[in-house]
PDB file of C-alpha atoms in Angstrom:
ATOM      1  CA  MET A 116     -31.982 -73.171 -47.611  1.00 49.00           C
ATOM      2  CA  LYS A 117     -31.721 -70.230 -45.275  1.00 49.00           C
ATOM      3  CA  SER A 118     -31.097 -66.868 -46.820  1.00 51.00           C
ATOM      4  CA  GLU A 119     -28.381 -64.688 -45.235  1.00 51.00           C
ATOM      5  CA  ARG A 120     -29.674 -61.270 -44.487  1.00 53.00           C
ATOM      6  CA  GLU A 121     -29.169 -58.447 -42.008  1.00 50.00           C
ATOM      7  CA  PRO A 122     -30.800 -58.838 -38.626  1.00 51.00           C
ATOM      8  CA  THR A 123     -34.101 -57.068 -38.279  1.00 51.00           C
ATOM      9  CA  ASN A 124     -33.475 -55.710 -34.784  1.00 51.00           C
ATOM     10  CA  GLY A 125     -31.743 -52.576 -36.153  1.00 51.00           C
ATOM     11  CA  PHE A 126     -28.217 -53.748 -35.229  1.00 50.00           C
ATOM     12  CA  ASN A 127     -25.693 -53.012 -37.964  1.00 52.00           C
ATOM     13  CA  MET A 128     -22.618 -55.268 -38.217  1.00 52.00           C
ATOM     14  CA  SER A 129     -20.467 -52.521 -39.737  1.00 51.00           C
ATOM     15  CA  ALA A 130     -21.270 -50.207 -36.843  1.00 50.00           C
ATOM     16  CA  ARG A 131     -20.378 -53.033 -34.460  1.00 51.00           C
ATOM     17  CA  LEU A 132     -16.915 -53.373 -35.976  1.00 52.00           C
ATOM     18  CA  TYR A 133     -16.084 -49.689 -35.454  1.00 51.00           C
ATOM     19  CA  ARG A 134     -17.578 -49.438 -32.026  1.00 55.00           C
ATOM     20  CA  PRO A 135     -15.070 -48.543 -29.216  1.00 56.00           C
ATOM     21  CA  ARG A 136     -13.777 -51.539 -27.358  1.00 59.00           C
ATOM     22  CA  TYR A 137     -14.864 -51.934 -23.775  1.00 56.00           C
ATOM     23  CA  ASP A 138     -14.601 -55.321 -22.082  1.00 59.00           C
ATOM     24  CA  GLY A 139     -16.180 -54.340 -18.814  1.00 60.00           C
ATOM     25  CA  PRO A 140     -19.866 -54.383 -18.022  1.00 60.00           C
ATOM     26  CA  LEU A 141     -21.968 -51.355 -18.809  1.00 59.00           C
ATOM     27  CA  PRO A 142     -23.692 -49.599 -15.909  1.00 57.00           C
ATOM     28  CA  GLN A 143     -27.469 -49.767 -15.906  1.00 57.00           C
ATOM     29  CA  ARG A 144     -30.114 -47.764 -14.140  1.00 56.00           C
ATOM     30  CA  GLY A 145     -32.091 -50.801 -13.120  1.00 52.00           C
ATOM     31  CA  GLY A 146     -32.146 -54.571 -13.515  1.00 50.00           C
ATOM     32  CA  ASN A 147     -29.320 -56.914 -14.366  1.00 51.00           C
ATOM     33  CA  TYR A 148     -26.923 -56.466 -17.243  1.00 48.00           C
ATOM     34  CA  SER A 149     -26.139 -59.291 -19.594  1.00 50.00           C
ATOM     35  CA  GLY A 150     -22.503 -59.821 -20.487  1.00 49.00           C
ATOM     36  CA  PRO A 151     -19.942 -57.397 -21.753  1.00 51.00           C
ATOM     37  CA  ARG A 152     -22.170 -56.133 -24.583  1.00 52.00           C
ATOM     38  CA  GLY A 153     -25.499 -56.334 -22.851  1.00 48.00           C
ATOM     39  CA  GLY A 154     -27.469 -53.658 -21.147  1.00 48.00           C
ATOM     40  CA  SER A 155     -30.491 -51.633 -21.725  1.00 49.00           C
ATOM     41  CA  LYS A 156     -31.153 -50.008 -25.060  1.00 49.00           C
ATOM     42  CA  ASN A 157     -31.281 -46.544 -23.488  1.00 49.00           C
ATOM     43  CA  GLN A 158     -27.820 -46.910 -21.859  1.00 49.00           C
ATOM     44  CA  GLN A 159     -25.140 -44.820 -23.622  1.00 51.00           C
ATOM     45  CA  TRP A 160     -21.376 -44.522 -23.248  1.00 51.00           C
ATOM     46  CA  GLY A 161     -21.534 -40.852 -22.219  1.00 50.00           C
ATOM     47  CA  SER A 162     -24.433 -41.275 -19.840  1.00 53.00           C
ATOM     48  CA  LYS A 163     -24.452 -39.603 -16.441  1.00 52.00           C
ATOM     49  CA  SER A 164     -24.393 -42.860 -14.546  1.00 53.00           C
ATOM     50  CA  PHE A 165     -21.241 -43.940 -16.409  1.00 51.00           C
ATOM     51  CA  GLN A 166     -19.507 -40.654 -15.603  1.00 52.00           C
ATOM     52  CA  ASN A 167     -20.425 -40.969 -11.938  1.00 54.00           C
ATOM     53  CA  ARG A 168     -18.927 -44.467 -11.921  1.00 54.00           C
ATOM     54  CA  GLU A 169     -15.680 -43.143 -13.387  1.00 52.00           C
ATOM     55  CA  GLN A 170     -15.474 -40.289 -10.836  1.00 53.00           C
ATOM     56  CA  ARG A 171     -16.397 -42.386  -7.819  1.00 59.00           C
ATOM     57  CA  PRO A 172     -12.833 -43.533  -6.922  1.00 60.00           C
ATOM     58  CA  PHE A 173     -11.605 -39.923  -6.819  1.00 60.00           C
ATOM     59  CA  GLN A 174     -14.555 -38.888  -4.671  1.00 66.00           C
ATOM     60  CA  ASP A 175     -13.864 -41.752  -2.286  1.00 70.00           C
ATOM     61  CA  ARG A 176     -10.223 -40.713  -1.923  1.00 70.00           C
ATOM     62  CA  GLN A 177     -11.180 -37.102  -1.354  1.00 72.00           C
ATOM     63  CA  GLN A 178     -13.710 -38.060   1.307  1.00 77.00           C
ATOM     64  CA  LYS A 179     -11.190 -40.300   3.067  1.00 74.00           C
ATOM     65  CA  TRP A 180      -8.567 -37.564   3.021  1.00 74.00           C
ATOM     66  CA  SER A 181     -10.969 -35.028   4.539  1.00 76.00           C
ATOM     67  CA  GLN A 182     -11.907 -37.490   7.299  1.00 76.00           C
ATOM     68  CA  ASN A 183      -8.250 -38.074   8.184  1.00 71.00           C
ATOM     69  CA  ARG A 184      -7.653 -34.354   8.271  1.00 70.00           C
ATOM     70  CA  GLU A 185     -10.541 -33.796  10.678  1.00 69.00           C
ATOM     71  CA  GLN A 186      -9.378 -36.586  12.965  1.00 67.00           C
ATOM     72  CA  LYS A 187      -5.736 -35.349  13.057  1.00 61.00           C
ATOM     73  CA  PRO A 188      -5.762 -31.591  12.533  1.00 57.00           C
ATOM     74  CA  GLY A 189      -2.184 -31.181  13.851  1.00 55.00           C
ATOM     75  CA  LEU A 190      -0.525 -33.114  11.045  1.00 53.00           C
ATOM     76  CA  HIS A 191       1.722 -31.151   8.715  1.00 49.00           C
ATOM     77  CA  LYS A 192       1.627 -32.051   5.075  1.00 52.00           C
ATOM     78  CA  GLY A 193       5.374 -31.697   4.508  1.00 50.00           C
ATOM     79  CA  SER A 194       6.510 -33.138   7.836  1.00 50.00           C
ATOM     80  CA  SER A 195       8.700 -36.236   7.817  1.00 51.00           C
ATOM     81  CA  ASN A 196       7.237 -37.366  11.129  1.00 54.00           C
ATOM     82  CA  PRO A 197       3.466 -37.856  10.727  1.00 51.00           C
ATOM     83  CA  GLU A 198       2.840 -37.521  14.454  1.00 54.00           C
ATOM     84  CA  GLU A 199       4.739 -34.228  14.701  1.00 54.00           C
ATOM     85  CA  PRO A 200       2.285 -31.301  14.862  1.00 54.00           C
ATOM     86  CA  ALA A 201       2.458 -28.504  12.346  1.00 53.00           C
ATOM     87  CA  SER A 202       3.224 -25.917  15.032  1.00 54.00           C
ATOM     88  CA  ALA A 203       6.563 -27.637  15.730  1.00 54.00           C
ATOM     89  CA  THR A 204       7.755 -27.374  12.131  1.00 56.00           C
ATOM     90  CA  GLN A 205       6.282 -24.027  11.127  1.00 61.00           C
ATOM     91  CA  PRO A 206       7.673 -20.803  12.657  1.00 61.00           C
ATOM     92  CA  GLU A 207       5.293 -18.943  14.892  1.00 65.00           C
ATOM     93  CA  LYS A 208       3.687 -15.951  13.226  1.00 67.00           C
ATOM     94  CA  LYS A 209       4.241 -12.601  14.879  1.00 71.00           C
ATOM     95  CA  LYS A 210       1.182 -10.984  16.298  1.00 76.00           C
ATOM     96  CA  GLU A 211       0.052  -8.211  13.985  1.00 85.00           C
ATOM     97  CA  VAL A 212      -0.101  -4.749  15.516  1.00 85.00           C
ATOM     98  CA  GLU A 213      -3.120  -2.608  14.761  1.00 89.00           C
ATOM     99  CA  ASP A 214      -2.663   0.403  12.498  1.00 90.00           C
ATOM    100  CA  TRP A 215      -3.888   2.846  15.107  1.00 90.00           C
ATOM    101  CA  ARG A 216      -1.222   1.652  17.565  1.00 90.00           C
ATOM    102  CA  ILE A 217       1.516   2.153  14.977  1.00 91.00           C
ATOM    103  CA  GLN A 218       0.233   5.645  14.204  1.00 89.00           C
ATOM    104  CA  LYS A 219       0.018   6.472  17.902  1.00 89.00           C
ATOM    105  CA  GLU A 220       3.635   5.470  18.482  1.00 90.00           C
ATOM    106  CA  MET A 221       4.775   7.515  15.469  1.00 90.00           C
ATOM    107  CA  LEU A 222       2.944  10.615  16.712  1.00 83.00           C
ATOM    108  CA  LYS A 223       4.354  10.113  20.203  1.00 87.00           C
ATOM    109  CA  ALA A 224       7.881   9.979  18.801  1.00 88.00           C
ATOM    110  CA  LYS A 225       7.260  13.048  16.618  1.00 82.00           C
ATOM    111  CA  PHE A 226       5.515  15.138  19.303  1.00 78.00           C
ATOM    112  CA  PRO A 227       6.817  14.087  22.747  1.00 80.00           C
ATOM    113  CA  ASP A 228       4.984  16.953  24.497  1.00 74.00           C
ATOM    114  CA  GLY A 229       1.772  16.462  22.558  1.00 72.00           C
ATOM    115  CA  TRP A 230       0.222  18.299  19.661  1.00 62.00           C
ATOM    116  CA  LYS A 231       0.842  22.054  19.812  1.00 61.00           C
ATOM    117  CA  PRO A 232      -0.729  23.869  16.875  1.00 55.00           C
ATOM    118  CA  ILE A 233       0.251  27.461  16.191  1.00 59.00           C
ATOM    119  CA  LYS A 234      -3.278  28.869  16.432  1.00 67.00           C
ATOM    120  CA  ARG A 235      -5.118  28.014  19.641  1.00 76.00           C
ATOM    121  CA  LEU A 236      -7.391  30.031  21.876  1.00 84.00           C
ATOM    122  CA  SER A 237      -6.397  30.516  25.483  1.00 80.00           C
ATOM    123  CA  PRO A 238      -8.818  29.981  28.379  1.00 81.00           C
ATOM    124  CA  ASP A 239      -9.132  33.757  28.742  1.00 85.00           C
ATOM    125  CA  ALA A 240     -10.042  34.057  25.060  1.00 89.00           C
ATOM    126  CA  LEU A 241     -12.710  31.363  25.421  1.00 89.00           C
ATOM    127  CA  ALA A 242     -14.238  33.159  28.388  1.00 89.00           C
ATOM    128  CA  GLY A 243     -14.131  36.454  26.476  1.00 92.00           C
ATOM    129  CA  ILE A 244     -15.922  34.933  23.472  1.00 94.00           C
ATOM    130  CA  ARG A 245     -18.736  33.650  25.671  1.00 93.00           C
ATOM    131  CA  ALA A 246     -19.033  36.987  27.480  1.00 94.00           C
ATOM    132  CA  LEU A 247     -19.133  39.051  24.272  1.00 94.00           C
ATOM    133  CA  ASN A 248     -21.769  36.845  22.701  1.00 94.00           C
ATOM    134  CA  ALA A 249     -23.880  36.879  25.864  1.00 93.00           C
ATOM    135  CA  GLN A 250     -23.760  40.683  26.258  1.00 94.00           C
ATOM    136  CA  PHE A 251     -24.009  41.730  22.597  1.00 93.00           C
ATOM    137  CA  PRO A 252     -25.476  38.821  20.615  1.00 92.00           C
ATOM    138  CA  ASP A 253     -26.522  41.073  17.720  1.00 93.00           C
ATOM    139  CA  ILE A 254     -23.055  42.577  17.253  1.00 93.00           C
ATOM    140  CA  TYR A 255     -20.739  39.680  18.118  1.00 94.00           C
ATOM    141  CA  THR A 256     -22.301  36.980  16.031  1.00 93.00           C
ATOM    142  CA  THR A 257     -20.639  33.698  15.158  1.00 93.00           C
ATOM    143  CA  SER A 258     -19.235  34.989  11.872  1.00 93.00           C
ATOM    144  CA  ASN A 259     -17.931  38.223  13.444  1.00 94.00           C
ATOM    145  CA  LEU A 260     -16.240  36.362  16.291  1.00 93.00           C
ATOM    146  CA  ALA A 261     -14.685  33.908  13.833  1.00 91.00           C
ATOM    147  CA  ALA A 262     -13.253  36.785  11.777  1.00 92.00           C
ATOM    148  CA  LYS A 263     -11.993  38.615  14.880  1.00 91.00           C
ATOM    149  CA  PHE A 264     -10.240  35.615  16.460  1.00 90.00           C
ATOM    150  CA  GLU A 265      -9.183  34.143  13.095  1.00 87.00           C
ATOM    151  CA  VAL A 266     -10.768  30.728  13.600  1.00 86.00           C
ATOM    152  CA  SER A 267     -13.479  28.849  11.762  1.00 83.00           C
ATOM    153  CA  PRO A 268     -17.158  29.507  12.566  1.00 87.00           C
ATOM    154  CA  GLU A 269     -17.487  25.874  13.624  1.00 84.00           C
ATOM    155  CA  ASN A 270     -14.940  26.444  16.405  1.00 83.00           C
ATOM    156  CA  ILE A 271     -16.880  29.475  17.645  1.00 89.00           C
ATOM    157  CA  ARG A 272     -20.111  27.491  17.506  1.00 88.00           C
ATOM    158  CA  ARG A 273     -18.606  24.718  19.613  1.00 85.00           C
ATOM    159  CA  ILE A 274     -17.197  27.207  22.116  1.00 89.00           C
ATOM    160  CA  LEU A 275     -20.571  28.873  22.595  1.00 92.00           C
ATOM    161  CA  LYS A 276     -22.325  25.534  22.858  1.00 89.00           C
ATOM    162  CA  SER A 277     -19.984  24.197  25.534  1.00 85.00           C
ATOM    163  CA  HIS A 278     -20.779  25.014  29.177  1.00 81.00           C
ATOM    164  CA  TRP A 279     -17.895  23.156  30.787  1.00 80.00           C
ATOM    165  CA  GLN A 280     -16.192  24.926  33.674  1.00 82.00           C
ATOM    166  CA  PRO A 281     -12.824  23.734  35.041  1.00 82.00           C
ATOM    167  CA  SER A 282     -12.139  23.332  38.721  1.00 88.00           C
ATOM    168  CA  ALA A 283      -9.665  25.529  40.597  1.00 89.00           C
ATOM    169  CA  GLU A 284      -6.816  23.027  40.211  1.00 91.00           C
ATOM    170  CA  GLU A 285      -7.565  22.483  36.528  1.00 89.00           C
ATOM    171  CA  GLU A 286      -7.735  26.212  35.920  1.00 87.00           C
ATOM    172  CA  GLN A 287      -4.360  26.748  37.594  1.00 90.00           C
ATOM    173  CA  SER A 288      -2.822  23.924  35.566  1.00 91.00           C
ATOM    174  CA  ARG A 289      -4.231  25.404  32.354  1.00 87.00           C
ATOM    175  CA  GLN A 290      -2.882  28.861  33.135  1.00 87.00           C
ATOM    176  CA  GLU A 291       0.584  27.468  33.853  1.00 91.00           C
ATOM    177  CA  ARG A 292       0.515  25.437  30.675  1.00 90.00           C
ATOM    178  CA  TRP A 293      -0.498  28.446  28.593  1.00 87.00           C
ATOM    179  CA  HIS A 294       2.179  30.571  30.246  1.00 91.00           C
ATOM    180  CA  ARG A 295       4.848  28.050  29.228  1.00 91.00           C
ATOM    181  CA  ARG A 296       3.390  27.903  25.747  1.00 89.00           C
ATOM    182  CA  GLY A 297       3.497  31.698  25.423  1.00 90.00           C
ATOM    183  CA  MET A 298       7.124  31.768  26.504  1.00 92.00           C
ATOM    184  CA  GLN A 299       8.047  29.151  23.891  1.00 92.00           C
ATOM    185  CA  ILE A 300       6.235  31.044  21.134  1.00 91.00           C
ATOM    186  CA  TRP A 301       7.812  34.398  21.924  1.00 92.00           C
ATOM    187  CA  GLU A 302      11.259  32.867  22.267  1.00 91.00           C
ATOM    188  CA  LYS A 303      10.935  31.675  18.679  1.00 91.00           C
ATOM    189  CA  LYS A 304       9.643  35.064  17.521  1.00 91.00           C
ATOM    190  CA  ALA A 305      12.411  36.898  19.369  1.00 90.00           C
ATOM    191  CA  ALA A 306      14.984  34.691  17.641  1.00 86.00           C
ATOM    192  CA  LEU A 307      13.509  35.861  14.321  1.00 85.00           C
ATOM    193  CA  GLY A 308      13.845  39.518  15.335  1.00 83.00           C
ATOM    194  CA  VAL A 309      10.284  40.268  16.482  1.00 88.00           C
ATOM    195  CA  LYS A 310      10.138  42.508  19.539  1.00 89.00           C
ATOM    196  CA  PRO A 311       8.296  40.722  22.388  1.00 91.00           C
ATOM    197  CA  PRO A 312       5.609  42.542  24.381  1.00 91.00           C
ATOM    198  CA  ARG A 313       6.471  44.107  27.707  1.00 91.00           C
ATOM    199  CA  LYS A 314       4.922  41.167  29.573  1.00 90.00           C
ATOM    200  CA  TRP A 315       7.360  38.711  28.033  1.00 91.00           C
ATOM    201  CA  ARG A 316      10.313  41.107  28.188  1.00 90.00           C
ATOM    202  CA  ALA A 317       9.746  41.195  31.939  1.00 91.00           C
ATOM    203  CA  GLU A 318      10.048  37.410  31.913  1.00 89.00           C
ATOM    204  CA  GLY A 319      13.507  37.731  30.366  1.00 88.00           C
ATOM    205  CA  ILE A 320      12.609  37.023  26.736  1.00 89.00           C
ATOM    206  CA  THR A 321      14.584  39.411  24.560  1.00 87.00           C
ATOM    207  CA  ARG A 322      15.933  39.429  21.067  1.00 85.00           C
ATOM    208  CA  ASP A 323      19.400  38.217  20.220  1.00 78.00           C
ATOM    209  CA  PRO A 324      22.041  40.903  21.019  1.00 79.00           C
ATOM    210  CA  ARG A 325      23.456  40.427  17.549  1.00 80.00           C
ATOM    211  CA  TYR A 326      20.153  41.740  16.215  1.00 78.00           C
ATOM    212  CA  HIS A 327      20.853  45.136  17.748  1.00 78.00           C
ATOM    213  CA  ASP A 328      24.365  45.136  16.282  1.00 82.00           C
ATOM    214  CA  ARG A 329      22.998  44.386  12.833  1.00 81.00           C
ATOM    215  CA  ARG A 330      20.326  47.031  13.289  1.00 82.00           C
ATOM    216  CA  ARG A 331      22.878  49.703  14.230  1.00 87.00           C
ATOM    217  CA  ALA A 332      25.070  48.752  11.271  1.00 88.00           C
ATOM    218  CA  ARG A 333      22.089  48.961   8.942  1.00 90.00           C
ATOM    219  CA  ILE A 334      21.106  52.387  10.286  1.00 92.00           C
ATOM    220  CA  GLN A 335      24.675  53.649   9.883  1.00 90.00           C
ATOM    221  CA  ARG A 336      24.827  52.319   6.342  1.00 92.00           C
ATOM    222  CA  ASP A 337      21.574  54.057   5.460  1.00 92.00           C
ATOM    223  CA  LYS A 338      22.870  57.356   6.847  1.00 92.00           C
ATOM    224  CA  LEU A 339      26.061  57.157   4.787  1.00 92.00           C
ATOM    225  CA  TRP A 340      24.098  56.373   1.651  1.00 94.00           C
ATOM    226  CA  GLU A 341      21.772  59.313   2.276  1.00 94.00           C
ATOM    227  CA  GLU A 342      24.723  61.697   2.762  1.00 92.00           C
ATOM    228  CA  GLU A 343      26.349  60.512  -0.459  1.00 93.00           C
ATOM    229  CA  GLU A 344      23.157  61.037  -2.407  1.00 94.00           C
ATOM    230  CA  THR A 345      22.733  64.513  -0.906  1.00 93.00           C
ATOM    231  CA  ASN A 346      26.287  65.517  -1.850  1.00 92.00           C
ATOM    232  CA  LYS A 347      25.813  64.240  -5.396  1.00 92.00           C
ATOM    233  CA  TYR A 348      22.625  66.254  -5.771  1.00 93.00           C
ATOM    234  CA  ARG A 349      24.267  69.436  -4.441  1.00 92.00           C
ATOM    235  CA  ALA A 350      27.181  69.051  -6.857  1.00 91.00           C
ATOM    236  CA  TYR A 351      24.724  68.563  -9.694  1.00 91.00           C
ATOM    237  CA  ARG A 352      22.806  71.727  -8.744  1.00 90.00           C
ATOM    238  CA  GLU A 353      26.007  73.784  -8.494  1.00 89.00           C
ATOM    239  CA  GLY A 354      27.072  72.607 -11.931  1.00 88.00           C
ATOM    240  CA  LEU A 355      23.744  73.690 -13.387  1.00 88.00           C
ATOM    241  CA  GLN A 356      24.010  77.140 -11.780  1.00 86.00           C
ATOM    242  CA  LYS A 357      27.557  77.667 -13.113  1.00 84.00           C
ATOM    243  CA  ALA A 358      26.494  76.646 -16.585  1.00 84.00           C
ATOM    244  CA  ALA A 359      23.576  79.089 -16.456  1.00 82.00           C
ATOM    245  CA  GLY A 360      25.918  81.993 -15.321  1.00 77.00           C
ATOM    246  CA  LYS A 361      28.325  81.434 -18.196  1.00 67.00           C
ATOM    247  CA  VAL A 362      25.536  81.459 -20.732  1.00 58.00           C
ATOM    248  CA  VAL A 363      24.269  84.802 -19.448  1.00 51.00           C
TER     249      VAL A 363
END
């Protein structure tokens, strides 16, 4: 009579009952697999080969999709017509303008005649700086020239370093440009009440006539105030003298 006992190959029946159900064949690294429960002893459910088998369909679809995209790059994903290129459905993008072009246009609109800073040295001043430094280098140093002309020492250094000489036409154009600039500057100063030099008064740049009217009115007002103060002081002195005579 055969005795019923557990198999000696290490296989537990209770563990077999609670094992997850899987009807398909198990993947193996090598050799054939035997039936739905066969396979090598080292094969496990979470093995790398099993995971690769589960991910293979997705990888195949992804590879096929990338191949179709390379073959037909003009297809649009949301287009109803698959043969219609994407450029026909999507609006054309505007060409981006560089930042320096935008800034250049803004400066051109702000300064139509170009940049005109308040403090600039005329061609005559540049020639004078070079001549002074060449004749008296110990006295008219870079720092002294910068303090005298009210510019930075770096500007003086660049002026002395430069040996550029304009042609006759360029020099005439520069002189005319500086003459116009001087007229504009002194017109603004004359409007503020500053008396222009004789050179610019000869050019017809004078202060506003109303300035002289205001000046005469101010002078007359000051004279009246001074007379009133003088009369008050005289009356005060006379009162003191009368009071002193009565006391005596």
